[in-house]
PDB file of C-alpha atoms and ligand atoms in Angstrom:
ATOM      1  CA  UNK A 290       0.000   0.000   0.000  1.00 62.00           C
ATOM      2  CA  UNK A 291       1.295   3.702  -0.586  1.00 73.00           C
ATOM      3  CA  UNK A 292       1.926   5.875   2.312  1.00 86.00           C
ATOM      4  CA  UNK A 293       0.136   8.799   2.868  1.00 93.00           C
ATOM      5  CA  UNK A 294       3.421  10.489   4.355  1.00 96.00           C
ATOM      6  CA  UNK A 295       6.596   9.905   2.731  1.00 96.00           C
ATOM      7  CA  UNK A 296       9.558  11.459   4.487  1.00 96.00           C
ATOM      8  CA  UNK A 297      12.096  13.458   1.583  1.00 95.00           C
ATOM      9  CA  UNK A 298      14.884  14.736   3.820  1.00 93.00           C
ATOM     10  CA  UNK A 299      16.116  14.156   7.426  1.00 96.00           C
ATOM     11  CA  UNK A 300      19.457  15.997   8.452  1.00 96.00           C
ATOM     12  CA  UNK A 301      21.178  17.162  11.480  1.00 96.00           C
ATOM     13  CA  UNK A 302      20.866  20.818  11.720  1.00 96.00           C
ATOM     14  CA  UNK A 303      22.032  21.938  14.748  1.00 95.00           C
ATOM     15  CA  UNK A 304      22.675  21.235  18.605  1.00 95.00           C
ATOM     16  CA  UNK A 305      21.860  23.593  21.077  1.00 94.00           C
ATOM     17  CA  UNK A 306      21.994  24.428  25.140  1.00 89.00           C
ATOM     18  CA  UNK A 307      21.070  27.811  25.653  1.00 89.00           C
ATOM     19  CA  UNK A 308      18.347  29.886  23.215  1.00 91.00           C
ATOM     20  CA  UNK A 309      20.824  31.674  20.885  1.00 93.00           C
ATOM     21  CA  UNK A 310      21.863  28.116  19.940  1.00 95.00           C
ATOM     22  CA  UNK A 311      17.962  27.649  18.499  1.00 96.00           C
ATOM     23  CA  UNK A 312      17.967  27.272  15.026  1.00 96.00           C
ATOM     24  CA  UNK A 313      18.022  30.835  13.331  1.00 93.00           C
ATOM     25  CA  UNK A 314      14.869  29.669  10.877  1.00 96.00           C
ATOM     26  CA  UNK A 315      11.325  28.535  12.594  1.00 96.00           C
ATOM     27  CA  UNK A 316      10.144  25.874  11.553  1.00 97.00           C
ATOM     28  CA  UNK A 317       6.950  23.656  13.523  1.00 98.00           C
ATOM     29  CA  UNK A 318       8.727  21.289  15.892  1.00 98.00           C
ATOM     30  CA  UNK A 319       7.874  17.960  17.130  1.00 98.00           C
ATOM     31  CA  UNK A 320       9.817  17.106  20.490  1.00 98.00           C
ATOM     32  CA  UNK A 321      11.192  13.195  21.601  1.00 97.00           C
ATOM     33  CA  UNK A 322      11.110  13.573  25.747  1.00 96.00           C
ATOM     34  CA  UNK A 323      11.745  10.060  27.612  1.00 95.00           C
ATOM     35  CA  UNK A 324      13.931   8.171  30.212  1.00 92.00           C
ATOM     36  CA  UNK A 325      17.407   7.809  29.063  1.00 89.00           C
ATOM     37  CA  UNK A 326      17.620   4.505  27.193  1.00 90.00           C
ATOM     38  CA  UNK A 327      14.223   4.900  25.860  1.00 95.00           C
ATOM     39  CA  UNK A 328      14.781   4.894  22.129  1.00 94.00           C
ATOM     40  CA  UNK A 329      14.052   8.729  21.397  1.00 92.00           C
ATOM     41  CA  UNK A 330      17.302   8.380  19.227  1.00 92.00           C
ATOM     42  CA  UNK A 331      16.328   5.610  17.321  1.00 95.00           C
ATOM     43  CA  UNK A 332      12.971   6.657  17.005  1.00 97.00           C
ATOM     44  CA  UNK A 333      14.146   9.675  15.124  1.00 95.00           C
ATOM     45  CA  UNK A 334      16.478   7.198  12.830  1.00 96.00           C
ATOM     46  CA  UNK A 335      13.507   4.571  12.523  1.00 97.00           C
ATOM     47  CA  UNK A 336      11.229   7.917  11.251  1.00 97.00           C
ATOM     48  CA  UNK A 337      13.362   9.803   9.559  1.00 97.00           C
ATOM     49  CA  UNK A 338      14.816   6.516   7.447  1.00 95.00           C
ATOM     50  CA  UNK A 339      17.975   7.655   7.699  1.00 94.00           C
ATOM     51  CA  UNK A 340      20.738   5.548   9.669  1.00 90.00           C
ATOM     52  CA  UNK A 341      22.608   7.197  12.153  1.00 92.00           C
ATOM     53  CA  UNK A 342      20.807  10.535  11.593  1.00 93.00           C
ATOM     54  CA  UNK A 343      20.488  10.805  15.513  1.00 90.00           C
ATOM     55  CA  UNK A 344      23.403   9.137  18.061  1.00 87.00           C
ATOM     56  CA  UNK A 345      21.837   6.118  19.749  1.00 86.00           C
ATOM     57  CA  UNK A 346      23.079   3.967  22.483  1.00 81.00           C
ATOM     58  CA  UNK A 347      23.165   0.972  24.888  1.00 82.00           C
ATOM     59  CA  UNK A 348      24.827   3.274  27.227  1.00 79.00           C
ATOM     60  CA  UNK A 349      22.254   5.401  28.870  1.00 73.00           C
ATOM     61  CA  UNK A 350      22.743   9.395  28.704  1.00 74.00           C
ATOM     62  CA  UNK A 351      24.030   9.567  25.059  1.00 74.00           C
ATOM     63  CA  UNK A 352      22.153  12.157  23.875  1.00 75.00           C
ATOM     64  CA  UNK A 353      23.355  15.581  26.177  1.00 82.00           C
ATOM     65  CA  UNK A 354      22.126  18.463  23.995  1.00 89.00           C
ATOM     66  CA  UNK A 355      19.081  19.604  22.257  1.00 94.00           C
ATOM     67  CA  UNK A 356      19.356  18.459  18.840  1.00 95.00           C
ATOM     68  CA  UNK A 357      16.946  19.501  15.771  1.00 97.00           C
ATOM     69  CA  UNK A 358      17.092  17.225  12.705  1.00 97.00           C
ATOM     70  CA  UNK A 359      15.764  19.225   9.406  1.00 97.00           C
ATOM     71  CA  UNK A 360      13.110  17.135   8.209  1.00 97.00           C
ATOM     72  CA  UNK A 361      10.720  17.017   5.123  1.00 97.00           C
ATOM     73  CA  UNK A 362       7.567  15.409   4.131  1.00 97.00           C
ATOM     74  CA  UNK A 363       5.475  15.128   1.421  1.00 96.00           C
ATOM     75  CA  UNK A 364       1.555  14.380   1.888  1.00 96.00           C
ATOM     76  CA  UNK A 365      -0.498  12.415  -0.448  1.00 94.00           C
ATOM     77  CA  UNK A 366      -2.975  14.954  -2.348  1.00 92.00           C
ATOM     78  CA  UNK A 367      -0.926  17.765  -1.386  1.00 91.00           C
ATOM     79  CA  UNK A 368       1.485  19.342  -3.676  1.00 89.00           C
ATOM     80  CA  UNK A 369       4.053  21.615  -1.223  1.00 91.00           C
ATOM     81  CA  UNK A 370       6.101  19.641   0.782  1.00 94.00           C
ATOM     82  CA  UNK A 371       6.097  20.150   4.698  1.00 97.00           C
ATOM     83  CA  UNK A 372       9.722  21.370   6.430  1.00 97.00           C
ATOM     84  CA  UNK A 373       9.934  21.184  10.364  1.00 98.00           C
ATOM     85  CA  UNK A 374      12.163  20.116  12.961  1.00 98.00           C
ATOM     86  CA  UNK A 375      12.476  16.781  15.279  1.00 98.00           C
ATOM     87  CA  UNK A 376      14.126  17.365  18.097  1.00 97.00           C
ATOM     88  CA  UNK A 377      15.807  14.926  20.431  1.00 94.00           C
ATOM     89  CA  UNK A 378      16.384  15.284  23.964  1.00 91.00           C
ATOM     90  CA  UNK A 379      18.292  14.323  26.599  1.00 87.00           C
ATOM     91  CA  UNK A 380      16.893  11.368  28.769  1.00 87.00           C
ATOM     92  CA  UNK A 381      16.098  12.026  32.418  1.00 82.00           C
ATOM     93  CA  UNK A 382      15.812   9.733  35.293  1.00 73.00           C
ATOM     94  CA  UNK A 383      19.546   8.404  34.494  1.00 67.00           C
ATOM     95  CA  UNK A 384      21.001   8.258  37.861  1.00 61.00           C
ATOM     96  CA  UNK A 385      24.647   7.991  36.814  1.00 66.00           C
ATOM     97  CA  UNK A 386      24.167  11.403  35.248  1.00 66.00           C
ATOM     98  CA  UNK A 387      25.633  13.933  38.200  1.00 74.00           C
ATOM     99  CA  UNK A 388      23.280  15.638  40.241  1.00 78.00           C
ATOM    100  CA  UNK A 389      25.032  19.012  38.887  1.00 79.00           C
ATOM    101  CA  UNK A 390      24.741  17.691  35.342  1.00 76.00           C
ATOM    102  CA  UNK A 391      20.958  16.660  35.770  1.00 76.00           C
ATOM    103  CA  UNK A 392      19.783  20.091  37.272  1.00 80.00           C
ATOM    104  CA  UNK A 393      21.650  21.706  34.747  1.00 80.00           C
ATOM    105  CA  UNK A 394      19.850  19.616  31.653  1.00 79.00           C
ATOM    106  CA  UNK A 395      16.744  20.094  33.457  1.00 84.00           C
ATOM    107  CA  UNK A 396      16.620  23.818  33.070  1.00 87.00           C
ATOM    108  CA  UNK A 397      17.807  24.015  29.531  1.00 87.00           C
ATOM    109  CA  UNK A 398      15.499  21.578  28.549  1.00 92.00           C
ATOM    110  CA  UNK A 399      12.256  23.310  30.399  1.00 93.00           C
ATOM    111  CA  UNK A 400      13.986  26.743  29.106  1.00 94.00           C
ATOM    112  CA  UNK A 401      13.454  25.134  25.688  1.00 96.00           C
ATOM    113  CA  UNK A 402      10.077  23.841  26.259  1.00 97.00           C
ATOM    114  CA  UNK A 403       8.639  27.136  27.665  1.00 96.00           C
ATOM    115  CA  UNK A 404      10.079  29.279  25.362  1.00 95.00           C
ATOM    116  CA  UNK A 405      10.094  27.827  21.904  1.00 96.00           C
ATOM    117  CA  UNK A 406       6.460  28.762  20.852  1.00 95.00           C
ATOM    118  CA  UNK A 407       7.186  26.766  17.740  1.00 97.00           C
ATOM    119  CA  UNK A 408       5.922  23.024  19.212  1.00 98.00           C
ATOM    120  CA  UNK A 409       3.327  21.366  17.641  1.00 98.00           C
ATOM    121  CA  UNK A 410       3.585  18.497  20.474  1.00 98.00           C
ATOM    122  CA  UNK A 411       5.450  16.321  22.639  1.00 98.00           C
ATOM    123  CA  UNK A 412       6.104  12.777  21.987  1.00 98.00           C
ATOM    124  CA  UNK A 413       6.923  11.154  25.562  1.00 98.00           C
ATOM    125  CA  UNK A 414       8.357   8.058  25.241  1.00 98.00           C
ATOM    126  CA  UNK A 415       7.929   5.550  27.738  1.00 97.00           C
ATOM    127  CA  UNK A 416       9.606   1.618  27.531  1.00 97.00           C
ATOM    128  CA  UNK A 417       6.645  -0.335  27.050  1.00 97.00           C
ATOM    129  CA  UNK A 418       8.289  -3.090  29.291  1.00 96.00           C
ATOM    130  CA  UNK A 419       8.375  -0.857  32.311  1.00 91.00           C
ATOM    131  CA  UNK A 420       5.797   0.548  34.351  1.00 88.00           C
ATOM    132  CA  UNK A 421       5.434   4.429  34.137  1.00 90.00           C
ATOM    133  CA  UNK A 422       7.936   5.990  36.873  1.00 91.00           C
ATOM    134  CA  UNK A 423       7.986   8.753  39.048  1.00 91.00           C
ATOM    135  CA  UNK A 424       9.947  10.523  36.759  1.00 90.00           C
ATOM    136  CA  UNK A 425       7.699   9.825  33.434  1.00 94.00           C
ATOM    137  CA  UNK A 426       4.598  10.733  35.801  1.00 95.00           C
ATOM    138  CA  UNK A 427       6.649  14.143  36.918  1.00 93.00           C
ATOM    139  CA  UNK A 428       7.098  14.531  33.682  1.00 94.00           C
ATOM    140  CA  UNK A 429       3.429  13.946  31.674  1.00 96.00           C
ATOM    141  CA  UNK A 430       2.333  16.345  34.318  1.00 96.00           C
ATOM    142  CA  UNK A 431       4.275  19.541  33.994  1.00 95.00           C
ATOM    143  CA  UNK A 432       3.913  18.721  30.032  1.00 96.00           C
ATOM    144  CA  UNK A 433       0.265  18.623  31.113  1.00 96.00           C
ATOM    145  CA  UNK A 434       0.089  21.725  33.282  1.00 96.00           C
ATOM    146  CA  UNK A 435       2.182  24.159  30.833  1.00 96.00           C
ATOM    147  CA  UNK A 436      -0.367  23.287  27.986  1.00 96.00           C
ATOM    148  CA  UNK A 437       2.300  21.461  25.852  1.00 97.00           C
ATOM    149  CA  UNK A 438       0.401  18.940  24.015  1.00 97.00           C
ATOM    150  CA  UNK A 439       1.368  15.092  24.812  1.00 97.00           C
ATOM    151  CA  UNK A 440       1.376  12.184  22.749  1.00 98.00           C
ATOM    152  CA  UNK A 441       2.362   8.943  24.866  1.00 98.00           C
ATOM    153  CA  UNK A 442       4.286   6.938  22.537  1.00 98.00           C
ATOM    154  CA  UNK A 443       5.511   3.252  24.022  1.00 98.00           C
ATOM    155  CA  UNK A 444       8.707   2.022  22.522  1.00 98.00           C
ATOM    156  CA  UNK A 445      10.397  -0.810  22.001  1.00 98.00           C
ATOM    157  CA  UNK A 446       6.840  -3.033  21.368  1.00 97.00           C
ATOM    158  CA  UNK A 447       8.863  -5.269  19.148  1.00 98.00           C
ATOM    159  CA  UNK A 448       9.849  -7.028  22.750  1.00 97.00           C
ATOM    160  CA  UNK A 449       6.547  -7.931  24.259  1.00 96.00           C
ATOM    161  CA  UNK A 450       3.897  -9.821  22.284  1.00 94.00           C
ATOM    162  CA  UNK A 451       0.280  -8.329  21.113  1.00 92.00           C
ATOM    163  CA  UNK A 452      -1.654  -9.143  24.608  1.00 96.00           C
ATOM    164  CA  UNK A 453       1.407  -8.257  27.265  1.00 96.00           C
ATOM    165  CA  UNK A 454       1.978  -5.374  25.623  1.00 96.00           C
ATOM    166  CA  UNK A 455      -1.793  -4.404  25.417  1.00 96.00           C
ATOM    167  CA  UNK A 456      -1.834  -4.927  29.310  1.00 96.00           C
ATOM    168  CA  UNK A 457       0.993  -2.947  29.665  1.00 96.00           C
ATOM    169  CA  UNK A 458      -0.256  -0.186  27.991  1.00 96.00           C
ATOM    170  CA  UNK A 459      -3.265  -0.278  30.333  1.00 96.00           C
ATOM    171  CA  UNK A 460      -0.717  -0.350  33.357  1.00 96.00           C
ATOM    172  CA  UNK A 461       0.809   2.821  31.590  1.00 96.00           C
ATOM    173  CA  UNK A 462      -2.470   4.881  31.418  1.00 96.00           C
ATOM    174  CA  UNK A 463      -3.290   3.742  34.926  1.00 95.00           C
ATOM    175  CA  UNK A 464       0.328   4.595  35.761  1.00 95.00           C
ATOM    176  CA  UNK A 465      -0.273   8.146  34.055  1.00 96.00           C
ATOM    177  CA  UNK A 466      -3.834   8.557  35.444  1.00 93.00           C
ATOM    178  CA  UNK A 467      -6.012   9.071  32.038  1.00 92.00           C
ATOM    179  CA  UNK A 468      -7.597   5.655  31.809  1.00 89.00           C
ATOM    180  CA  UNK A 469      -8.857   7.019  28.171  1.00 91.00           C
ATOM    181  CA  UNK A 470      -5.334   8.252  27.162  1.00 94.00           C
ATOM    182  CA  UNK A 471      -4.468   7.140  23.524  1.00 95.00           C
ATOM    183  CA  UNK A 472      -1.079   5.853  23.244  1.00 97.00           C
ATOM    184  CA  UNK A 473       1.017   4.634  20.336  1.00 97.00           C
ATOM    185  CA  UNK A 474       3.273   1.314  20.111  1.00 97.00           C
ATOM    186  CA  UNK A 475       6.098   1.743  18.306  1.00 98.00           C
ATOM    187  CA  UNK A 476       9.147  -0.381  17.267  1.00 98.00           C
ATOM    188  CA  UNK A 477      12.244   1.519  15.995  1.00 97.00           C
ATOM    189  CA  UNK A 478      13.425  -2.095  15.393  1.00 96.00           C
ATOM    190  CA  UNK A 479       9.729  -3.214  13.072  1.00 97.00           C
ATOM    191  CA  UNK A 480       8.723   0.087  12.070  1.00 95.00           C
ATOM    192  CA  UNK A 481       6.098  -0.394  14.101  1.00 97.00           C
ATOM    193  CA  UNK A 482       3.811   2.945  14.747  1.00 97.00           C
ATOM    194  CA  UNK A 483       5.867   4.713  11.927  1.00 97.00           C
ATOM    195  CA  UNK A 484       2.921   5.419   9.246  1.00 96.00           C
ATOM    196  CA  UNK A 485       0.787   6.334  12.167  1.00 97.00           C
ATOM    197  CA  UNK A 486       3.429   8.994  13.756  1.00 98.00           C
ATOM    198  CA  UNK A 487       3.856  10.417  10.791  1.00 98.00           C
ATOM    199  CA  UNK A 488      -0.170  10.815  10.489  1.00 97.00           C
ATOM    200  CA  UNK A 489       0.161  12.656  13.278  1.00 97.00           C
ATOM    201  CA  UNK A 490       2.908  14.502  12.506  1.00 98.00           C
ATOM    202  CA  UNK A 491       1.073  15.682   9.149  1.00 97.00           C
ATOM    203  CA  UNK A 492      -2.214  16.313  10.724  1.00 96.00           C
ATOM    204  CA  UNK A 493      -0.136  19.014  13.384  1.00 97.00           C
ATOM    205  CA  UNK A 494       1.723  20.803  10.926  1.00 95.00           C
TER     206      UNK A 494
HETATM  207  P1  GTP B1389      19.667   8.672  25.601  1.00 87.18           P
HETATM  208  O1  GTP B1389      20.198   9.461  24.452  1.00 87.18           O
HETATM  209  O2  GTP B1389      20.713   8.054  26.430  1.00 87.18           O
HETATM  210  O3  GTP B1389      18.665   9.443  26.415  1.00 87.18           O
HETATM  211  O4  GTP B1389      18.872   7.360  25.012  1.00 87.18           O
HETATM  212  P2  GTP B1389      17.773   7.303  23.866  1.00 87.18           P
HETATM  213  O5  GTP B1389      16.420   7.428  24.467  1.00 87.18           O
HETATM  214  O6  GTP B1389      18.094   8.208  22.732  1.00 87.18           O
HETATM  215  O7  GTP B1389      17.884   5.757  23.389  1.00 87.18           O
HETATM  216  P3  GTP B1389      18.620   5.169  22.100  1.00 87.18           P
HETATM  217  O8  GTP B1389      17.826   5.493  20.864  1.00 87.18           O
HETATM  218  O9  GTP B1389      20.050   5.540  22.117  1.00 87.18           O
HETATM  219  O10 GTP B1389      18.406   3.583  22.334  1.00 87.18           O
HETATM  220  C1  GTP B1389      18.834   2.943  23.517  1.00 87.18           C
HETATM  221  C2  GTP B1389      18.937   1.434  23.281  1.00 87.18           C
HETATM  222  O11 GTP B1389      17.660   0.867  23.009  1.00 87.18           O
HETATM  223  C3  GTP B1389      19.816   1.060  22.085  1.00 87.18           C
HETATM  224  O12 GTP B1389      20.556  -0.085  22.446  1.00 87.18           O
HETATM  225  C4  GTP B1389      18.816   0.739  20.992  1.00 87.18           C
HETATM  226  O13 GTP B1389      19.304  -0.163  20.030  1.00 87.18           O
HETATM  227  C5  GTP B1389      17.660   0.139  21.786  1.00 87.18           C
HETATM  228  N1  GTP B1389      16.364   0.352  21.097  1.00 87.18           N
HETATM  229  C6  GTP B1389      15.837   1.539  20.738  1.00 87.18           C
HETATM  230  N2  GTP B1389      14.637   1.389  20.135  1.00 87.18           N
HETATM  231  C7  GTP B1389      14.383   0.067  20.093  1.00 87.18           C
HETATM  232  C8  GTP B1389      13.286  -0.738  19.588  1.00 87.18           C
HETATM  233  O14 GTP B1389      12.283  -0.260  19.026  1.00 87.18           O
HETATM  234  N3  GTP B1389      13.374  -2.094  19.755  1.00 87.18           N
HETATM  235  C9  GTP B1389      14.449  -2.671  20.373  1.00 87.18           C
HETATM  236  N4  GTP B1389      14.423  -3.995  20.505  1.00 87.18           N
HETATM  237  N5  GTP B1389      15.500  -1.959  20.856  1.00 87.18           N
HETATM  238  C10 GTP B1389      15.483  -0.619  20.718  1.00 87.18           C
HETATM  239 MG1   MG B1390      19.486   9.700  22.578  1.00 87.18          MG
END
């Protein structure tokens, strides 16, 4: 079957700590928040079909700046093609990160989120393994209560079969507190999720 969404480009454009480090253009952005570990890395690879696009890891905290990847689509029936940025984070909740370090990522990265203006949402990624934590909880919340909008996206499906990982979904919402909260699978691995993110994706822009 055709996609609807076909990705054209994906390219690193630029990393970034501080808000004169933002890219100079705007461009609509859709953010990869999650644990480190997570996959928000490989998501972005696994999306973006382009290998080693983002850095990823079996060493949590690889990923220790804001990056933006330059990305273009093209949607069926629709002539123009669509330019905006994903942008990978760095994980939280890795406790060999420094307390120093941690505190530090934490307010560049809520500097970032509160400032931007440009966000179209938030993907959080949780390990669909792994009951929601504190930390993911913390963090669906202040998404939540700053009016960032939240898609809960569970990676790594490709390790669980169809029912545990329906259950564990379930566990995640109840985890999260929205019993009705739709949440994606996904599988960097499969491809998993991929046609439906980039639905998404094409339906914020
Ligand atoms: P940090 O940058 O440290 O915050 O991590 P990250 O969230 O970017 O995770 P990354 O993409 O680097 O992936 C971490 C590990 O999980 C790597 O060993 C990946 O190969 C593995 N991984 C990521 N996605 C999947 C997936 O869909 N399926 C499986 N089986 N493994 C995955
Ligand atoms: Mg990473």
């Amino acid at each position: 079957m055709k996609e609807r969404v076909v990705v054209t480009q994906g390219k690193y454009c630029v990393s970034a700590v501080n808000r004169d480090q933002y890219p100079s253009v705007k461009r609509p952005e859709i953010v990869f928040i999650g644990r480190s570990n997570v996959g928000k890395s490989s998501l972005i690879n696994s999306l973006t079909r382009v290998r080693n696009l983002a850095h990823v890891s079996g060493q949590p905290g690889k990923t220790q700046t804001i990056n933006f990847y330059d990305v273009g689509i093209k949607i069926a029936g629709d002539e123009s093609r669509h330019d905006f940025y994903l942008v990978d984070l760095p994980g939280y909740g890795y406790a060999k990160t420094g307390k120093a370090q941690r505190l530090t990522w934490k307010k560049f990265i809520e500097e970032y989120l509160l400032s931007s203006g440009s966000i179209r949402f938030i993907a959080q990624l949780i390990d669909i393994r792994h009951d929601a934590m504190k930390s993911d909880v913390n963090m669906f919340q202040w998404l939540v209560a700053n009016g960032l909008p939240v898609l809960v996206v569970a990676t790594k499906s490709d390790k669980l079969g169809r029912d545990a990982g329906s259950r564990q979904i379930d566990n995640i919402r109840r985890a999260l507190g929205v019993p009705e909260l739709d949440i994606l699978p996904y599988s960097s691995l499969k491809g998993e999720g991929r046609s439906e993110l980039l639905d998404v994706i094409a339906d914020s822009l």
